[in-house]
Tab-separated table of C-alpha atoms in Angstrom:
chain	number	residue	atom	x	y	z
A	7	GLU	CA	-216.647	86.234	25.832
A	8	VAL	CA	-220.261	87.345	25.629
A	9	GLN	CA	-221.157	87.776	21.981
A	10	LEU	CA	-224.100	88.243	19.650
A	11	LEU	CA	-223.692	87.647	15.936
A	12	GLU	CA	-226.460	88.571	13.545
A	13	SER	CA	-226.922	87.219	10.042
A	14	GLY	CA	-229.513	87.017	7.319
A	15	GLY	CA	-229.648	90.608	6.157
A	16	ALA	CA	-230.108	91.105	2.416
A	17	LEU	CA	-231.606	93.166	-0.368
A	18	VAL	CA	-235.270	92.246	-0.791
A	19	GLN	CA	-238.126	93.629	-2.833
A	20	PRO	CA	-241.110	95.338	-1.239
A	21	GLY	CA	-243.642	92.757	-0.148
A	22	GLY	CA	-240.953	90.145	0.296
A	23	SER	CA	-239.848	88.140	3.308
A	24	LEU	CA	-236.620	87.661	5.184
A	25	ARG	CA	-235.461	85.802	8.279
A	26	LEU	CA	-232.793	87.260	10.523
A	27	SER	CA	-230.799	85.127	12.922
A	28	CYS	CA	-228.689	85.930	15.954
A	29	ALA	CA	-226.224	83.464	17.437
A	30	ALA	CA	-225.501	84.034	21.112
A	31	SER	CA	-222.449	82.798	22.986
A	32	GLY	CA	-220.707	83.240	26.313
A	33	PHE	CA	-223.783	83.407	28.535
A	34	SER	CA	-226.842	81.403	29.584
A	35	PHE	CA	-229.014	82.427	26.675
A	36	ASN	CA	-232.262	80.973	28.020
A	37	HIS	CA	-232.082	83.195	31.118
A	38	TYR	CA	-232.323	86.446	29.209
A	39	LEU	CA	-234.953	88.542	27.537
A	40	MET	CA	-233.767	89.343	24.009
A	41	HIS	CA	-234.648	92.099	21.570
A	42	TRP	CA	-234.324	93.297	18.032
A	43	VAL	CA	-233.575	97.004	17.618
A	44	ARG	CA	-233.182	98.699	14.257
A	45	GLN	CA	-231.698	101.888	12.896
A	46	ALA	CA	-232.610	103.282	9.497
A	47	PRO	CA	-229.812	105.096	7.651
A	48	GLY	CA	-229.103	108.422	9.348
A	49	ARG	CA	-231.961	107.921	11.789
A	50	GLY	CA	-232.414	107.081	15.459
A	51	LEU	CA	-232.850	103.786	17.227
A	52	GLN	CA	-236.172	101.973	17.062
A	53	TRP	CA	-237.123	99.034	19.256
A	54	VAL	CA	-238.665	96.341	17.038
A	55	SER	CA	-239.489	93.310	19.162
A	56	GLY	CA	-238.646	91.467	22.364
A	57	ILE	CA	-239.053	87.933	23.689
A	58	GLY	CA	-238.767	86.464	27.170
A	59	GLY	CA	-236.374	83.708	28.106
A	60	LYS	CA	-238.979	80.993	27.739
A	61	SER	CA	-240.867	82.777	24.950
A	62	GLY	CA	-243.783	83.463	27.296
A	63	VAL	CA	-243.569	87.205	26.849
A	64	ILE	CA	-243.439	88.695	23.354
A	65	GLY	CA	-243.882	92.252	22.162
A	66	TYR	CA	-243.738	94.205	18.918
A	67	ALA	CA	-243.530	97.793	17.831
A	68	ASP	CA	-246.798	99.015	16.330
A	69	SER	CA	-245.068	99.488	12.968
A	70	VAL	CA	-244.211	95.790	12.630
A	71	GLN	CA	-247.081	94.142	14.499
A	72	GLY	CA	-248.672	91.491	12.300
A	73	ARG	CA	-245.783	91.462	9.818
A	74	PHE	CA	-242.816	90.388	11.933
A	75	ALA	CA	-242.500	87.384	14.229
A	76	ILE	CA	-239.813	86.937	16.865
A	77	ALA	CA	-238.747	83.495	18.044
A	78	ARG	CA	-235.903	81.799	19.844
A	79	ASP	CA	-234.341	78.372	20.067
A	80	ASN	CA	-232.751	78.054	23.491
A	81	ASP	CA	-231.194	74.696	22.617
A	82	LYS	CA	-229.272	76.403	19.826
A	83	ASN	CA	-228.712	79.726	21.630
A	84	SER	CA	-230.373	81.519	18.753
A	85	LEU	CA	-232.781	84.385	18.245
A	86	PHE	CA	-234.772	84.937	15.066
A	87	LEU	CA	-236.854	87.595	13.403
A	88	GLN	CA	-239.161	86.478	10.598
A	89	MET	CA	-240.057	89.507	8.542
A	90	SER	CA	-242.815	89.484	5.933
A	91	SER	CA	-244.693	92.042	3.850
A	92	LEU	CA	-241.534	94.111	3.929
A	93	ARG	CA	-241.748	97.822	3.182
A	94	VAL	CA	-239.199	100.342	2.025
A	95	GLU	CA	-239.335	101.888	5.505
A	96	ASP	CA	-238.106	98.603	7.031
A	97	THR	CA	-234.694	99.318	5.510
A	98	ALA	CA	-232.302	99.466	8.437
A	99	LEU	CA	-229.448	97.952	10.367
A	100	TYR	CA	-230.978	95.365	12.688
A	101	TYR	CA	-229.311	94.750	16.036
A	102	CYS	CA	-229.734	91.714	18.261
A	103	VAL	CA	-229.649	92.839	21.887
A	104	ARG	CA	-229.509	91.190	25.318
A	105	ASP	CA	-231.636	92.582	28.131
A	106	ASN	CA	-229.985	92.216	31.528
A	107	HIS	CA	-233.091	91.271	33.511
A	108	GLY	CA	-234.552	94.758	33.251
A	109	ASP	CA	-231.196	96.394	34.027
A	110	GLY	CA	-230.679	97.740	30.555
A	111	MET	CA	-229.757	96.375	27.162
A	112	ASP	CA	-226.194	95.539	27.981
A	113	VAL	CA	-224.949	93.489	25.035
A	114	TRP	CA	-225.388	94.441	21.387
A	115	GLY	CA	-224.387	92.669	18.217
A	116	GLN	CA	-222.840	94.537	15.310
A	117	GLY	CA	-226.019	94.331	13.283
A	118	THR	CA	-227.179	92.960	9.953
A	119	THR	CA	-228.390	95.158	7.122
A	120	VAL	CA	-231.799	94.825	5.518
A	121	ILE	CA	-232.508	96.821	2.372
A	122	VAL	CA	-236.017	96.835	0.967
A	123	SER	CA	-235.992	98.188	-2.546
A	124	SER	CA	-237.274	97.405	-6.004
B	9	ALA	CA	-247.516	103.045	23.114
B	10	ILE	CA	-245.577	105.242	25.520
B	11	GLN	CA	-243.985	108.206	23.764
B	12	MET	CA	-240.537	109.353	24.848
B	13	THR	CA	-239.816	113.006	24.130
B	14	GLN	CA	-236.109	113.764	24.278
B	15	SER	CA	-234.546	117.204	24.213
B	16	PRO	CA	-232.603	118.886	22.878
B	17	SER	CA	-232.193	117.112	19.544
B	18	SER	CA	-228.708	118.558	19.238
B	19	LEU	CA	-226.304	120.290	21.558
B	20	SER	CA	-222.972	122.057	21.092
B	21	ALA	CA	-220.587	122.131	24.004
B	22	SER	CA	-216.912	122.368	24.852
B	23	VAL	CA	-214.571	119.975	26.605
B	24	GLY	CA	-215.010	120.466	30.333
B	25	ASP	CA	-218.606	121.689	30.087
B	26	ARG	CA	-221.525	120.239	31.992
B	27	VAL	CA	-224.491	119.196	29.859
B	28	THR	CA	-227.939	117.806	30.571
B	29	ILE	CA	-230.286	115.869	28.308
B	30	ILE	CA	-233.950	115.454	29.150
B	31	CYS	CA	-236.436	112.686	28.432
B	32	ARG	CA	-240.114	112.888	29.207
B	33	ALA	CA	-242.459	109.911	29.073
B	34	SER	CA	-246.068	110.248	27.985
B	35	GLN	CA	-247.115	108.236	31.037
B	36	ALA	CA	-245.450	107.152	34.255
B	37	ILE	CA	-242.790	104.475	33.848
B	38	ARG	CA	-241.481	104.279	37.444
B	39	ASN	CA	-237.693	104.281	37.013
B	40	ASP	CA	-237.681	101.919	34.027
B	41	LEU	CA	-235.432	104.038	31.870
B	42	GLY	CA	-231.993	103.612	30.377
B	43	TRP	CA	-229.535	105.901	28.642
B	44	TYR	CA	-227.421	104.811	25.689
B	45	GLN	CA	-224.481	106.343	23.878
B	46	GLN	CA	-223.826	105.717	20.202
B	47	LYS	CA	-220.788	106.768	18.201
B	48	PRO	CA	-220.741	106.734	14.393
B	49	GLY	CA	-220.371	103.257	12.963
B	50	GLU	CA	-220.715	101.593	16.351
B	51	ALA	CA	-223.447	99.754	18.203
B	52	PRO	CA	-225.067	101.627	21.090
B	53	LYS	CA	-223.580	101.314	24.549
B	54	LEU	CA	-225.511	101.158	27.808
B	55	LEU	CA	-224.584	103.981	30.184
B	56	ILE	CA	-227.296	104.029	32.839
B	57	TYR	CA	-230.184	101.738	33.756
B	58	GLY	CA	-232.955	102.061	36.296
B	59	ALA	CA	-232.854	105.815	35.608
B	60	SER	CA	-229.834	106.376	37.865
B	61	THR	CA	-227.618	103.282	38.130
B	62	LEU	CA	-224.306	103.543	36.335
B	63	GLN	CA	-223.443	100.546	34.167
B	64	SER	CA	-220.191	98.865	35.117
B	65	GLY	CA	-217.195	100.551	33.518
B	66	VAL	CA	-218.963	103.803	32.714
B	67	PRO	CA	-217.151	106.901	34.024
B	68	SER	CA	-218.647	108.622	37.050
B	69	ARG	CA	-219.000	111.913	35.159
B	70	PHE	CA	-222.205	110.371	33.755
B	71	SER	CA	-225.241	110.510	36.013
B	72	GLY	CA	-228.963	110.020	35.661
B	73	THR	CA	-231.956	111.115	37.668
B	74	GLY	CA	-235.706	110.935	37.493
B	75	SER	CA	-238.752	108.826	38.125
B	76	GLY	CA	-242.279	108.697	36.810
B	77	THR	CA	-242.301	110.796	33.664
B	78	ASP	CA	-239.280	113.104	33.840
B	79	PHE	CA	-235.693	111.983	33.471
B	80	SER	CA	-232.315	113.519	32.808
B	81	LEU	CA	-228.794	112.499	31.874
B	82	THR	CA	-225.964	114.772	32.961
B	83	ILE	CA	-222.352	114.654	31.879
B	84	SER	CA	-220.443	116.685	34.417
B	85	ARG	CA	-217.151	117.432	32.646
B	86	LEU	CA	-217.229	116.656	28.966
B	87	GLN	CA	-214.332	114.684	27.563
B	88	PRO	CA	-213.463	114.437	23.863
B	89	GLU	CA	-214.733	110.854	23.745
B	90	ASP	CA	-218.186	111.923	24.980
B	91	PHE	CA	-219.148	113.594	21.721
B	92	ALA	CA	-221.727	111.167	20.399
B	93	THR	CA	-225.480	110.653	20.135
B	94	TYR	CA	-227.450	109.801	23.250
B	95	TYR	CA	-230.780	107.999	23.508
B	96	CYS	CA	-233.175	107.256	26.314
B	97	LEU	CA	-235.212	104.042	26.295
B	98	GLN	CA	-238.239	103.172	28.381
B	99	ASN	CA	-238.324	99.520	29.379
B	100	ASN	CA	-241.408	99.659	31.538
B	101	ILE	CA	-243.837	97.977	29.167
B	102	PHE	CA	-243.952	96.613	25.620
B	103	PRO	CA	-243.629	98.179	23.154
B	104	TYR	CA	-240.409	99.657	24.463
B	105	THR	CA	-239.667	103.074	23.000
B	106	PHE	CA	-236.583	105.181	22.436
B	107	GLY	CA	-236.313	108.916	22.545
B	108	GLN	CA	-235.449	110.641	19.271
B	109	GLY	CA	-231.806	111.079	20.252
B	110	THR	CA	-229.534	113.979	21.166
B	111	LYS	CA	-226.461	114.632	19.062
B	112	LEU	CA	-223.733	116.143	21.217
B	113	GLU	CA	-221.228	118.070	19.131
B	114	ILE	CA	-218.033	119.916	19.874
B	115	LYS	CA	-218.393	123.683	19.937
């Protein structure tokens, strides 16, 4: 079964750091572009970051550029999001998402919750 | 970044109605657009990719059209399970961007 399982969400103070992880299973992880998408409480979806299968292509939303870093470990079928200088507005449910070779984001995890608050 | 303007933000309709949701890109994105459905408490679900290709398992009452800057999602005969929030997403170039969402409610 194709599955994505996020972890690492927590309550953190403004200015703090956090590392999210996503464990992938059931597919050839290194063949797929992967993303992080977030959703603040009661708000819409926001694309955060994406990374190519061999990490050669990386992108960030303007709102997180310079503060967040996406990475992957293909040997461990894992995706990461290192978040630093966290702000209250980074509070959200963070989804790990598979991109089906440009044919849509077809597999979503259940998300991990990040709360930035003092 | 490419801006995706989605309308309407909310929509009331009845079972059996036909509804259309629009997304407009701030610059041409070929057909690099997807539509997603999200129900409360659930992760989003891919409905359409490449502007008009139905994802496997998605009912044929869903359809998408468009290319360049103007796109639409149509649900031909609303079913009770279709009441949800819908988002478009441009996947033409980083940073990818979602539309603001359309909440489809039962009239």
